[in-house]
mmCIF file of C-alpha atoms in Angstrom:
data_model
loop_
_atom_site.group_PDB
_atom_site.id
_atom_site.type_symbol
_atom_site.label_atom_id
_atom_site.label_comp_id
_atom_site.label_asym_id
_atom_site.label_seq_id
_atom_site.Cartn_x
_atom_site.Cartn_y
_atom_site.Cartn_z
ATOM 1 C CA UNK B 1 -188.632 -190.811 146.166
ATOM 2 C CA UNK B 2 -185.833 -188.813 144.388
ATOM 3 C CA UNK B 3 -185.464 -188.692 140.719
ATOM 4 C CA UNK B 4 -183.461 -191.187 138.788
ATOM 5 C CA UNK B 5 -179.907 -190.395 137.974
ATOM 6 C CA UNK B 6 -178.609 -189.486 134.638
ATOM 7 C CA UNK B 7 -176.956 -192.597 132.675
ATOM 8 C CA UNK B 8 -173.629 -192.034 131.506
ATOM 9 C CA UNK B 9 -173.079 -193.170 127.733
ATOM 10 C CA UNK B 10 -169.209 -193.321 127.538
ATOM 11 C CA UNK B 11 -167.089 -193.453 124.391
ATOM 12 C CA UNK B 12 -167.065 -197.228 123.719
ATOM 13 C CA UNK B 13 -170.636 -197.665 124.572
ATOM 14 C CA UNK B 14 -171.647 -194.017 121.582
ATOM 15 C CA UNK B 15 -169.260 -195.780 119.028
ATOM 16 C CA UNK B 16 -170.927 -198.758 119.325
ATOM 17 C CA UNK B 17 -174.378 -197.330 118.357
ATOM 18 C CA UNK B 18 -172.836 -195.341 115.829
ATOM 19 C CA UNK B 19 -170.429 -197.981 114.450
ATOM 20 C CA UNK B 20 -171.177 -196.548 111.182
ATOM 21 C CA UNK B 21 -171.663 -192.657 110.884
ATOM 22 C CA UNK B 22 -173.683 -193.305 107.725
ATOM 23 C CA UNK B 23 -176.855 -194.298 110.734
ATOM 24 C CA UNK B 24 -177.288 -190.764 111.495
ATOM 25 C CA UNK B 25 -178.181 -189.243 108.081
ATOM 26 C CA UNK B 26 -181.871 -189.018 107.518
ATOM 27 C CA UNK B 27 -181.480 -187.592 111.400
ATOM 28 C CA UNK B 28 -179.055 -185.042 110.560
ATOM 29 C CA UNK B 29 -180.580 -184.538 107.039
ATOM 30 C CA UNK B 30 -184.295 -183.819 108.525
ATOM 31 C CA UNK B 31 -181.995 -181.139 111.504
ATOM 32 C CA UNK B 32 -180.302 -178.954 108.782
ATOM 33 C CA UNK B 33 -183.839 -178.694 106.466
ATOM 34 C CA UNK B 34 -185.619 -177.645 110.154
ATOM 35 C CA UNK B 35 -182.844 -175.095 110.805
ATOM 36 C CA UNK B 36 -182.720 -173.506 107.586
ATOM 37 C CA UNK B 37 -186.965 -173.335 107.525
ATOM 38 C CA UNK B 38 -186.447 -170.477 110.343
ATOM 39 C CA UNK B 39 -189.163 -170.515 113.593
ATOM 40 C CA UNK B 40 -191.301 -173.179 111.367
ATOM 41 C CA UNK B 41 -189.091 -175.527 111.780
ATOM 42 C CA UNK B 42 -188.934 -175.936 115.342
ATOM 43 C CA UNK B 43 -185.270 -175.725 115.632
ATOM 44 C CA UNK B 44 -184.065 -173.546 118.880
ATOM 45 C CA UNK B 45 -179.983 -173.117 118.496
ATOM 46 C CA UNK B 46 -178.142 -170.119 119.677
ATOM 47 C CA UNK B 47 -174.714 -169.224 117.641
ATOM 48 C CA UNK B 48 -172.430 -171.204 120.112
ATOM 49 C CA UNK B 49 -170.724 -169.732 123.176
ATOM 50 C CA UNK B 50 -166.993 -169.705 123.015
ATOM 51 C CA UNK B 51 -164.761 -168.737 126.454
ATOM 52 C CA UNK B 52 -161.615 -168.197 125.828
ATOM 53 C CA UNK B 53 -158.771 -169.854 128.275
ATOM 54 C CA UNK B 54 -155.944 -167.486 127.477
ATOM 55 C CA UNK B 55 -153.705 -168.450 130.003
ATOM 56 C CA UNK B 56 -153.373 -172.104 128.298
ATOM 57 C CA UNK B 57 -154.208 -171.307 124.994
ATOM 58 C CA UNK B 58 -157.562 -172.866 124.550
ATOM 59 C CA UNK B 59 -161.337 -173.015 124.459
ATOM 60 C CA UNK B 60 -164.279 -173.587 125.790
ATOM 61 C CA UNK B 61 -167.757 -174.024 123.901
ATOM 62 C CA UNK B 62 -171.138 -173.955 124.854
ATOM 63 C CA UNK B 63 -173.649 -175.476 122.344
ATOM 64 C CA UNK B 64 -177.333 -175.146 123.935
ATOM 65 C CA UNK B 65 -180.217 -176.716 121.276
ATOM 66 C CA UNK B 66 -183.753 -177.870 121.358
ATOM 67 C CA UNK B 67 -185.236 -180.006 117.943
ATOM 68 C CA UNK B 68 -188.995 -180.005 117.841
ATOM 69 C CA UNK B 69 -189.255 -182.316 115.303
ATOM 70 C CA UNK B 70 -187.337 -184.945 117.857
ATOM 71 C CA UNK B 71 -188.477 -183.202 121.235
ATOM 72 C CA UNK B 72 -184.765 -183.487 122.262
ATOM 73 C CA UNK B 73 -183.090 -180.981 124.543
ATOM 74 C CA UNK B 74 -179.292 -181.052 124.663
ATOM 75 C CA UNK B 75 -175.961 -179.339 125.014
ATOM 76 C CA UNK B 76 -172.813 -180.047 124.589
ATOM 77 C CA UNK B 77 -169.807 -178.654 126.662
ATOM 78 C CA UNK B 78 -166.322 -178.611 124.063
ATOM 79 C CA UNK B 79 -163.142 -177.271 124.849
ATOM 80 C CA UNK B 80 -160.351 -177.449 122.358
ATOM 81 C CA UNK B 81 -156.712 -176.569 122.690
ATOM 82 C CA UNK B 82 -154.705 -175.186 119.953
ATOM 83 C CA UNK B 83 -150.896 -176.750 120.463
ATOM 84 C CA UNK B 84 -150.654 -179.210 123.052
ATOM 85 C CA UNK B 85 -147.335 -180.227 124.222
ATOM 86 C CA UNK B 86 -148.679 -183.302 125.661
ATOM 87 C CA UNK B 87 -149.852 -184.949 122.141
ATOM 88 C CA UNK B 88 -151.672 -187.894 124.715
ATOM 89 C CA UNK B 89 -154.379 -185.635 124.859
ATOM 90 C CA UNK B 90 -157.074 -185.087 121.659
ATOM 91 C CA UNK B 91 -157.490 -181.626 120.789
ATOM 92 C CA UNK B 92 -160.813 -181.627 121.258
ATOM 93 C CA UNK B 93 -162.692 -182.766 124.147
ATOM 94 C CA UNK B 94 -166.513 -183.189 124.707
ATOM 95 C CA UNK B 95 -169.836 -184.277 126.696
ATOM 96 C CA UNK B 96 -173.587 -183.629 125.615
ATOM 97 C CA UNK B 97 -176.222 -183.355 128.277
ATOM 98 C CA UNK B 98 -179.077 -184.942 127.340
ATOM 99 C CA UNK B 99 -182.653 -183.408 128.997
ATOM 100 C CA UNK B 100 -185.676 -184.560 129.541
ATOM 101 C CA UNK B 101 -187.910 -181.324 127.375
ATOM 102 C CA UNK B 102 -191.004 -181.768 129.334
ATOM 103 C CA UNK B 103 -189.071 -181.199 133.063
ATOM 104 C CA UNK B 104 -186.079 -180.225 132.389
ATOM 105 C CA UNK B 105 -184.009 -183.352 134.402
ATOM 106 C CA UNK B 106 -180.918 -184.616 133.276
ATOM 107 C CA UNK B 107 -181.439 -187.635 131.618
ATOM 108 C CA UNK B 108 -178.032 -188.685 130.211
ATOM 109 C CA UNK B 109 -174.363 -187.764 130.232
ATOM 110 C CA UNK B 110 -172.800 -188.915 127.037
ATOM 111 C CA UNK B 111 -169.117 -189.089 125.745
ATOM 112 C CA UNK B 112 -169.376 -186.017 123.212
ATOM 113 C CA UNK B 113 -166.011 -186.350 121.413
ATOM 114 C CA UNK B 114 -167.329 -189.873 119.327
ATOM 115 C CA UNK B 115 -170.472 -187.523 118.511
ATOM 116 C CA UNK B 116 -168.652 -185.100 117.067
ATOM 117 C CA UNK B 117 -166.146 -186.800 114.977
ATOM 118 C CA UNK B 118 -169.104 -189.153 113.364
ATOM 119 C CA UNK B 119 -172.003 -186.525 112.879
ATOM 120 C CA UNK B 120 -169.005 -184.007 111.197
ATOM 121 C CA UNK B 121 -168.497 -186.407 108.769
ATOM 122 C CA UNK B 122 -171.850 -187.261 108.575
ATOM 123 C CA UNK B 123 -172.877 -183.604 107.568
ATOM 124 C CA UNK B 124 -169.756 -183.580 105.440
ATOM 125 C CA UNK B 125 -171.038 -186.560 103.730
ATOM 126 C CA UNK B 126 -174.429 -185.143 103.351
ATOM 127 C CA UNK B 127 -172.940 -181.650 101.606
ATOM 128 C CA UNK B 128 -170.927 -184.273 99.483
ATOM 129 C CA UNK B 129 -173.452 -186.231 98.122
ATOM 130 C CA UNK B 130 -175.243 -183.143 96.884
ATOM 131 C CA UNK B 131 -172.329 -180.838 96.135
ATOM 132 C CA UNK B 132 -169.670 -182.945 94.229
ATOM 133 C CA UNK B 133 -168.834 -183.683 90.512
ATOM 134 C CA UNK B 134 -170.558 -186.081 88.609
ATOM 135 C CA UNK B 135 -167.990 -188.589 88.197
ATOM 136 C CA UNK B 136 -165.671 -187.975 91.512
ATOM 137 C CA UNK B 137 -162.846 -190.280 91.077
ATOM 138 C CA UNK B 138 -159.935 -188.723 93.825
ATOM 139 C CA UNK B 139 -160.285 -188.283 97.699
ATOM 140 C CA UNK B 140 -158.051 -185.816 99.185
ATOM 141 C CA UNK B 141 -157.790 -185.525 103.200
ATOM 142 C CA UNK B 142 -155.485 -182.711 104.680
ATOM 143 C CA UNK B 143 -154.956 -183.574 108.058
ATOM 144 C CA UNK B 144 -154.743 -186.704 110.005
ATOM 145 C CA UNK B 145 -156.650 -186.789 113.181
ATOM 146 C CA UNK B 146 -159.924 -187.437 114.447
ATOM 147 C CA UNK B 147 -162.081 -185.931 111.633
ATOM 148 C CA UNK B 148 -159.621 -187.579 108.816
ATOM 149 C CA UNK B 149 -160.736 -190.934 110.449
ATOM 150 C CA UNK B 150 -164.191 -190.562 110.911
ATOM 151 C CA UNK B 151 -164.177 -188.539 107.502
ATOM 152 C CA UNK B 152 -162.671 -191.756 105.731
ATOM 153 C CA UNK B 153 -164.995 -193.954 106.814
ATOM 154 C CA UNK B 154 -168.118 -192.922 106.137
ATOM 155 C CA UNK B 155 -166.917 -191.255 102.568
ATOM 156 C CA UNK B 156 -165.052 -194.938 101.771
ATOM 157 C CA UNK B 157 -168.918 -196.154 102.665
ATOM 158 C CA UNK B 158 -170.617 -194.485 100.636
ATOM 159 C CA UNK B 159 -168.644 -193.176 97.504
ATOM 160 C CA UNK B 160 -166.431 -195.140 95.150
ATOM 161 C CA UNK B 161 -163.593 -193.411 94.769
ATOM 162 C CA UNK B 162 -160.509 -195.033 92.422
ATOM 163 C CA UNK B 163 -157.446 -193.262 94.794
ATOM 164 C CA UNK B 164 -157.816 -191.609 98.709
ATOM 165 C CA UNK B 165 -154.735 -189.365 99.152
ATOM 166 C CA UNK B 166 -153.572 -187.910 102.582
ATOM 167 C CA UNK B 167 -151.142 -185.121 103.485
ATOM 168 C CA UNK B 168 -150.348 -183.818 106.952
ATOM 169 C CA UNK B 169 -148.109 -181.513 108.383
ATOM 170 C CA UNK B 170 -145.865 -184.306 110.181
ATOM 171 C CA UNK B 171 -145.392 -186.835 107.739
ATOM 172 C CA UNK B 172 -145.120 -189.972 110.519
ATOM 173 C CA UNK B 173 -149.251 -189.142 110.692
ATOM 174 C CA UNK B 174 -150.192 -189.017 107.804
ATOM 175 C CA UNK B 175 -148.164 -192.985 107.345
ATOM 176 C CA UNK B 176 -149.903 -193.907 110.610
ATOM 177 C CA UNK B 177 -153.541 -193.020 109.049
ATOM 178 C CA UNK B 178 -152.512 -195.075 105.694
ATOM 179 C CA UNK B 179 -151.433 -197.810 107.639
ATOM 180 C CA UNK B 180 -154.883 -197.917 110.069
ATOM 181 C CA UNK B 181 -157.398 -197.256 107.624
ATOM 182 C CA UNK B 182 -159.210 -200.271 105.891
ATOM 183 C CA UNK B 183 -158.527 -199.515 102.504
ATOM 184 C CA UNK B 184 -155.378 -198.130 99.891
ATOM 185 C CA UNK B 185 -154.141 -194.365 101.012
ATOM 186 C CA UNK B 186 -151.729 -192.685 99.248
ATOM 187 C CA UNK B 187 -148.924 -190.533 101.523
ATOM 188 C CA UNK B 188 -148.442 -187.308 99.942
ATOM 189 C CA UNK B 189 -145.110 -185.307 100.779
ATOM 190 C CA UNK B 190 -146.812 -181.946 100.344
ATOM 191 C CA UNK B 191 -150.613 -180.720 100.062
ATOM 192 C CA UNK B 192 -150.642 -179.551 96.991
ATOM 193 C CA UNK B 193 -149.722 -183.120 95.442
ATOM 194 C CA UNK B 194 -152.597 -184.209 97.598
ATOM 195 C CA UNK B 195 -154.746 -181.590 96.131
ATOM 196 C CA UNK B 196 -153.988 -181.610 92.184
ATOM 197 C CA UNK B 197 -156.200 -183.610 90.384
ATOM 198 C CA UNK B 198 -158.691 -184.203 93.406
ATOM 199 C CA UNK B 199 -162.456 -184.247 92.959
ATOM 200 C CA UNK B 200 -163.260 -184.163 96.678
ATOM 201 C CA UNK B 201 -160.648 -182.618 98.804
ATOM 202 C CA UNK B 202 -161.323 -182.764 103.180
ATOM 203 C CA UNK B 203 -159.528 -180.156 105.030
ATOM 204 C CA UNK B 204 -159.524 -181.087 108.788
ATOM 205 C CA UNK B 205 -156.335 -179.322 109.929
ATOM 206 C CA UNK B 206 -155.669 -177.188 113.086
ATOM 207 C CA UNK B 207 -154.227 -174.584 110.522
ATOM 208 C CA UNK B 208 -154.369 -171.081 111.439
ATOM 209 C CA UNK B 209 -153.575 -169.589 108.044
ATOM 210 C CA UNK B 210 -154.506 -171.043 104.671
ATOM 211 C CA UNK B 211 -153.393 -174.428 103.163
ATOM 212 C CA UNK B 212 -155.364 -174.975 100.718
ATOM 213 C CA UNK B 213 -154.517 -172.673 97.590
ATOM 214 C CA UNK B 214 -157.017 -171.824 94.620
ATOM 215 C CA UNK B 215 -154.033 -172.751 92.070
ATOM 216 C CA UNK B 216 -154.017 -176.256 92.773
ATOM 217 C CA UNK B 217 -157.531 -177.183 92.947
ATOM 218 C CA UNK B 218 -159.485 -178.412 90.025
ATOM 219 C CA UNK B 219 -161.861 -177.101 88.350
ATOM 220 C CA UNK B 220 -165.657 -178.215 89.601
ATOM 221 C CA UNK B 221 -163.856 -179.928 92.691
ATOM 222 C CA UNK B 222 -165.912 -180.042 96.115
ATOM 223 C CA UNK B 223 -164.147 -178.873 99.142
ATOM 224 C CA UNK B 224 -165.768 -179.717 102.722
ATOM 225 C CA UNK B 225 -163.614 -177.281 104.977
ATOM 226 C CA UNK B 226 -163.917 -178.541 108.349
ATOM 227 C CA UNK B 227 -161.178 -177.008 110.396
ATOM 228 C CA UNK B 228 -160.555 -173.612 111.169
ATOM 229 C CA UNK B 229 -163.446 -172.815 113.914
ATOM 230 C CA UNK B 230 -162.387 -169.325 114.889
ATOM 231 C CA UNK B 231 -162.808 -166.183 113.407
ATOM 232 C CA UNK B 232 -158.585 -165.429 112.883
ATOM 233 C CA UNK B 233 -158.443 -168.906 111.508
ATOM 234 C CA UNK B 234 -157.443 -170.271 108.219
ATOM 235 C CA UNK B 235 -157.205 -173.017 105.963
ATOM 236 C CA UNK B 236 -158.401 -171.861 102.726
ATOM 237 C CA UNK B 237 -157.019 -168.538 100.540
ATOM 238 C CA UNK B 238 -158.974 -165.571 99.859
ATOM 239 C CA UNK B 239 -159.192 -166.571 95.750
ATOM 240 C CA UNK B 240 -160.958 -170.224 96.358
ATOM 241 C CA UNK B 241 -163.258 -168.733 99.227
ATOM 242 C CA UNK B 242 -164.663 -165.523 96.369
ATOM 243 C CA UNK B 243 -163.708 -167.590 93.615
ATOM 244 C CA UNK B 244 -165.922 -171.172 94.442
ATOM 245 C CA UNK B 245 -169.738 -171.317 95.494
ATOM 246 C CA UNK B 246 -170.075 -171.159 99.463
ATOM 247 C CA UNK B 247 -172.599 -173.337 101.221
ATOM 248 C CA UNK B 248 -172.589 -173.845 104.984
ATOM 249 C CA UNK B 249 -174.166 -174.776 107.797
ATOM 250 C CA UNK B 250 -175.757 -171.844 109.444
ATOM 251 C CA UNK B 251 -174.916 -168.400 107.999
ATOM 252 C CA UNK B 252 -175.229 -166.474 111.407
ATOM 253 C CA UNK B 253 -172.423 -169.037 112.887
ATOM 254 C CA UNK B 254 -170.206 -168.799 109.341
ATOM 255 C CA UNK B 255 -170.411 -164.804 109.772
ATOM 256 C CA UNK B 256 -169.603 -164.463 113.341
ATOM 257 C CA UNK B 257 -166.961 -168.164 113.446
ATOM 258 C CA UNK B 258 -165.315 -168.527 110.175
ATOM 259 C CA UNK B 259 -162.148 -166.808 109.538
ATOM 260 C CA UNK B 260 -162.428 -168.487 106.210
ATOM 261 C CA UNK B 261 -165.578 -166.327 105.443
ATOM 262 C CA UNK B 262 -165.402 -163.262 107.451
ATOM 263 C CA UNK B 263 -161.413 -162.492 106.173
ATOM 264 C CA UNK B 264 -161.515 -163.792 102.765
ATOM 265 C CA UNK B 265 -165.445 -161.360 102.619
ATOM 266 C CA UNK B 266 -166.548 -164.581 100.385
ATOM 267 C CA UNK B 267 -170.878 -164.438 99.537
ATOM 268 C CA UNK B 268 -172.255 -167.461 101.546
ATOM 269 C CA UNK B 269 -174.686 -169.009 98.527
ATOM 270 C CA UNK B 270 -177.025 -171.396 100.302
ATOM 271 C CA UNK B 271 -176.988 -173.138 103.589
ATOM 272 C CA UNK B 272 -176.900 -176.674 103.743
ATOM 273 C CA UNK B 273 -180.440 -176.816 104.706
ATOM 274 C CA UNK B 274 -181.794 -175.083 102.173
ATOM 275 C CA UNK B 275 -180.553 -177.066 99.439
ATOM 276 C CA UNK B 276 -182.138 -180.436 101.015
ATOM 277 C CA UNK B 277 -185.596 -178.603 101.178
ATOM 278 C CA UNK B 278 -185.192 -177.590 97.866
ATOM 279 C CA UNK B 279 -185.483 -173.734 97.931
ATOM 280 C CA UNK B 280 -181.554 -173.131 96.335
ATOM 281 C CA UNK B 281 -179.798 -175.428 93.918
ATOM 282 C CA UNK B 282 -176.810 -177.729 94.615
ATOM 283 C CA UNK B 283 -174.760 -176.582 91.345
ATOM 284 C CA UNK B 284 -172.547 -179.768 91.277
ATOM 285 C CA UNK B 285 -170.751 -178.513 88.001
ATOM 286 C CA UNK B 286 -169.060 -175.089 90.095
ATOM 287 C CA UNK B 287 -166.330 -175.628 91.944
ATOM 288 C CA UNK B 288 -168.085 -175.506 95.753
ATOM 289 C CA UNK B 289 -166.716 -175.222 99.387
ATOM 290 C CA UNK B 290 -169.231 -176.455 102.580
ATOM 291 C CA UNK B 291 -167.451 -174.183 105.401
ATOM 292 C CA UNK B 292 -168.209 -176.923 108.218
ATOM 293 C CA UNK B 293 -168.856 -175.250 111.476
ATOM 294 C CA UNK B 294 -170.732 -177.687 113.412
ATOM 295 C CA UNK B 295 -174.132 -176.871 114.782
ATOM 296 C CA UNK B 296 -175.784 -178.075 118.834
ATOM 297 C CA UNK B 297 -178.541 -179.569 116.590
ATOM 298 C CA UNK B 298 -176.421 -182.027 115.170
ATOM 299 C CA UNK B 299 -174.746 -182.850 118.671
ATOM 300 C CA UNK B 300 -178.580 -183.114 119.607
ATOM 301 C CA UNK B 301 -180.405 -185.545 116.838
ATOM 302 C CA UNK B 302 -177.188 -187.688 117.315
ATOM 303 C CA UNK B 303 -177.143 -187.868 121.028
ATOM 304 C CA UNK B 304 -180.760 -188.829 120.999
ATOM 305 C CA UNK B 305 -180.187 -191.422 118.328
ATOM 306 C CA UNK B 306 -177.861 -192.784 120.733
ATOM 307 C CA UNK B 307 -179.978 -192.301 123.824
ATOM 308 C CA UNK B 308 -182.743 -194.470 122.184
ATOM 309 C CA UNK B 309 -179.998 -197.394 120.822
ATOM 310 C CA UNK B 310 -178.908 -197.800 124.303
ATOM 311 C CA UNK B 311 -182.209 -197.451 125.950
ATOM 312 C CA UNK B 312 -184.211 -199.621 123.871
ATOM 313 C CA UNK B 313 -180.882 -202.244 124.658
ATOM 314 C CA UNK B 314 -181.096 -201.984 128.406
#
């Protein structure tokens, strides 16, 4: 008798489990409050492994974790690409491995790019909901790929915002994302007309040195800074990194990751996690920036959440 072979969860099959990102937050919520509680929270997670590919300019990540609280074992294998010439291909590329704790055998091989974009947004969504103004009226997305989709849609779920303004680098992107998208977009011809005025502002470039200036944001604004996953990358200035309050997702990842943090030598306030248990305030009336990194713990609640949709349909 050998053992049964791994399932394979591919894209279309993940996306429809997660049609709506919004499913995973009491997962995700429960993940960063276990990783920010230290050994008692049962949360195993190294700071990911990153090999570079110098030869064609791009990446490849490693992102072991084990949750307790889910007895889930995953990781996920990413490799992302700086400048593709052949735009076909996304940027980012992933699988999670999903592992049976108790033996160690491979249970399931799941897409890991659908994963991504929706529990990013997810945990963007979670910082946002905690983090923002009172009375957020403006949605600003920089950059018009993946994340700006999946971003989008679960902020157009669960906020009300009056106007969602857009702004990428090639125009003809940004038009395509206001003409896909469910709702009203506004094209912007430059980011700081997307910026001025915003309440919430989503930076999910590719930028390697800042585009987001501290002159043009607003006062008490929330910024979720998503892109810019390497320590020599950029997407914020030095003033709005020292000048707003810094929450993130892991401080040993921001330290080590985020060029934003390390160059700019901004004070990381909280973590994520912390705030949801309750052991540092939210301070919704500062002007605040969540430097995104992603964690394997959020690639592992959501894979499992998956896992069980599927399995409990077949």
């Amino acid at each position: 008798m050998g053992s049964t072979p791994p399932v394979f969860i591919g894209a279309e099959e993940v996306e429809k489990h997660l049609h709506r990102a919004s499913l995973l937050l009491p997962a995700l919520e429960a993940a960063l409050a276990n990783f920010s509680a230290g050994a008692a929270g049962g949360v195993v997670q190294p700071v990911r492994t990153v090999l570079p590919v110098p030869r064609h300019g791009g990446y490849l990540g490693v992102m072991p974790a084990y949750s307790a609280a889910d007895d889930a074992l995953t990781t996920k294998l990413v490799t992302f690409y700086e400048h593709l010439k052949d735009s076909s291909v996304p940027s980012h590329q992933a699988t999670v491995l999903l592992f049976d704790p108790s033996n160690g055998t491979l249970k399931a091989v799941l897409d890991g790019s659908v994963i991504t974009a929706k529990r990013t947004a997810a945990v963007s969504a979670i910082a946002t909901k905690l983090l923002m103004p009172a009375f957020a009226e403006v949605l600003c997305i920089l950059g018009a790929g993946v994340q700006a989709y999946s971003h989008y849609d679960i902020f157009t779920e669960l906020f009300t915002f009056k106007e969602v303004r857009i702004w990428n680098r090639t125009k003809e992107r940004a038009v395509k994302f206001a003409g896909r998208v469910r709702g009203p977009v506004r094209v912007c011809s430059s980011a700081r007309e997307a910026v001025t005025g915003a309440d919430v502002i989503v930076t999910v470039t590719m930028a390697t040195a800042p585009i987001l200036s501290a002159d043009w944001v607003k006062p008490g604004a929330h910024i979720n800074a998503v892109g810019a996953s390497r320590p020599d990358w950029r997407e914020l200035d030095d003033e709005l990194m020292k000048n707003s309050v810094l929450f993130v997702d892991s401080r040993d990842a921001a330290l080590t990751e985020s060029g934003d943090v390390i160059l700019s030598g901004a004070e990381i306030f909280a973590e994520l996690g912390e705030v949801l248990k309750g052991t540092k305030p939210a301070l919704p009336e500062k002007t605040t920036v969540f430097k995104s990194l992603g964690m394997a713990v959020e690639d592992t609640v959501a894979a499992k959440f998956v896992y069980d949709a599927w399995s409990a349909g077949n």
